PDB file of C-alpha atoms in Angstrom:
ATOM      1  CA  UNK A   1      18.426   4.364 -11.975  1.00 52.00           C
ATOM      2  CA  UNK A   2      17.268   6.568  -9.249  1.00 57.00           C
ATOM      3  CA  UNK A   3      14.983   5.346  -6.462  1.00 54.00           C
ATOM      4  CA  UNK A   4      13.306   7.287  -3.683  1.00 58.00           C
ATOM      5  CA  UNK A   5      11.997   5.883  -0.257  1.00 57.00           C
ATOM      6  CA  UNK A   6       8.549   7.657   0.969  1.00 54.00           C
ATOM      7  CA  UNK A   7       8.529   7.161   4.681  1.00 58.00           C
ATOM      8  CA  UNK A   8       5.672   9.138   5.754  1.00 60.00           C
ATOM      9  CA  UNK A   9       2.275   7.676   6.757  1.00 63.00           C
ATOM     10  CA  UNK A  10      -1.116   9.020   5.127  1.00 62.00           C
ATOM     11  CA  UNK A  11      -4.669   7.989   5.553  1.00 65.00           C
ATOM     12  CA  UNK A  12      -5.479   5.520   2.655  1.00 65.00           C
ATOM     13  CA  UNK A  13      -8.794   3.752   1.652  1.00 65.00           C
ATOM     14  CA  UNK A  14      -9.411   0.296   3.160  1.00 72.00           C
ATOM     15  CA  UNK A  15      -9.571  -1.603  -0.397  1.00 84.00           C
ATOM     16  CA  UNK A  16      -7.597  -1.330  -3.414  1.00 87.00           C
ATOM     17  CA  UNK A  17      -7.746  -2.801  -7.118  1.00 90.00           C
ATOM     18  CA  UNK A  18      -4.707  -3.351  -9.341  1.00 92.00           C
ATOM     19  CA  UNK A  19      -5.341  -3.677 -12.890  1.00 96.00           C
ATOM     20  CA  UNK A  20      -2.722  -5.937 -14.460  1.00 96.00           C
ATOM     21  CA  UNK A  21      -2.071  -5.616 -18.169  1.00 97.00           C
ATOM     22  CA  UNK A  22      -0.113  -7.983 -20.806  1.00 96.00           C
ATOM     23  CA  UNK A  23       0.439  -6.447 -23.972  1.00 95.00           C
ATOM     24  CA  UNK A  24       1.274  -9.689 -25.677  1.00 95.00           C
ATOM     25  CA  UNK A  25      -1.899 -11.584 -24.526  1.00 95.00           C
ATOM     26  CA  UNK A  26      -0.212 -14.504 -23.131  1.00 96.00           C
ATOM     27  CA  UNK A  27      -0.062 -13.988 -19.494  1.00 96.00           C
ATOM     28  CA  UNK A  28       2.478 -12.829 -17.304  1.00 96.00           C
ATOM     29  CA  UNK A  29       4.749 -16.181 -17.688  1.00 96.00           C
ATOM     30  CA  UNK A  30       5.089 -16.730 -14.028  1.00 95.00           C
ATOM     31  CA  UNK A  31       5.794 -13.038 -13.050  1.00 96.00           C
ATOM     32  CA  UNK A  32       4.009 -11.597 -10.127  1.00 95.00           C
ATOM     33  CA  UNK A  33       2.976  -8.224  -8.481  1.00 93.00           C
ATOM     34  CA  UNK A  34       3.849  -8.886  -4.724  1.00 92.00           C
ATOM     35  CA  UNK A  35       3.306  -6.485  -1.688  1.00 87.00           C
ATOM     36  CA  UNK A  36       5.314  -7.635   1.481  1.00 86.00           C
ATOM     37  CA  UNK A  37       4.790  -6.151   5.035  1.00 82.00           C
ATOM     38  CA  UNK A  38       7.964  -5.217   6.933  1.00 81.00           C
ATOM     39  CA  UNK A  39       8.678  -8.840   8.104  1.00 85.00           C
ATOM     40  CA  UNK A  40       8.607 -10.075   4.444  1.00 88.00           C
ATOM     41  CA  UNK A  41       5.036 -11.498   4.756  1.00 87.00           C
ATOM     42  CA  UNK A  42       3.179 -11.412   1.450  1.00 90.00           C
ATOM     43  CA  UNK A  43       0.228  -9.539   1.477  1.00 87.00           C
ATOM     44  CA  UNK A  44      -0.951  -9.480  -2.148  1.00 90.00           C
ATOM     45  CA  UNK A  45       0.313 -11.715  -4.701  1.00 93.00           C
ATOM     46  CA  UNK A  46      -1.162 -11.436  -8.390  1.00 95.00           C
ATOM     47  CA  UNK A  47      -0.459 -12.526 -11.798  1.00 96.00           C
ATOM     48  CA  UNK A  48      -1.945 -13.162 -15.238  1.00 97.00           C
ATOM     49  CA  UNK A  49      -2.290 -16.555 -15.927  1.00 95.00           C
ATOM     50  CA  UNK A  50      -3.422 -16.241 -19.391  1.00 95.00           C
ATOM     51  CA  UNK A  51      -5.085 -13.520 -21.387  1.00 97.00           C
ATOM     52  CA  UNK A  52      -4.226  -9.905 -21.681  1.00 97.00           C
ATOM     53  CA  UNK A  53      -5.307  -8.616 -18.403  1.00 97.00           C
ATOM     54  CA  UNK A  54      -6.775  -9.409 -14.788  1.00 96.00           C
ATOM     55  CA  UNK A  55      -7.700  -7.481 -11.872  1.00 95.00           C
ATOM     56  CA  UNK A  56      -6.975  -8.075  -8.092  1.00 93.00           C
ATOM     57  CA  UNK A  57      -8.744  -6.390  -5.482  1.00 91.00           C
ATOM     58  CA  UNK A  58      -7.345  -6.527  -1.671  1.00 88.00           C
ATOM     59  CA  UNK A  59      -7.201  -4.792   1.408  1.00 85.00           C
ATOM     60  CA  UNK A  60      -4.154  -3.595   3.563  1.00 80.00           C
ATOM     61  CA  UNK A  61      -3.531  -3.527   7.053  1.00 77.00           C
ATOM     62  CA  UNK A  62      -3.328   0.005   8.761  1.00 74.00           C
ATOM     63  CA  UNK A  63       0.385   0.650   8.893  1.00 72.00           C
ATOM     64  CA  UNK A  64       3.280   2.475   7.202  1.00 68.00           C
ATOM     65  CA  UNK A  65       4.695   0.988   3.755  1.00 67.00           C
ATOM     66  CA  UNK A  66       7.728   1.905   1.917  1.00 64.00           C
ATOM     67  CA  UNK A  67       7.179   2.840  -1.632  1.00 60.00           C
TER      68      UNK A  67
END
């Protein structure tokens, strides 16, 4: 498929919450949601160990990110 890279910086809030969902209700079976910085350091690593939902709140450093 097509992909797009956004390269402009915008002012963003300090805290973020990602709501994770699993429609089967058995967790993500080892899969994760990960955000890394430009040095490949993991800033956020979230998963659903079991059940159908989870939330992860985190703060990102003040820098540009490629989406």
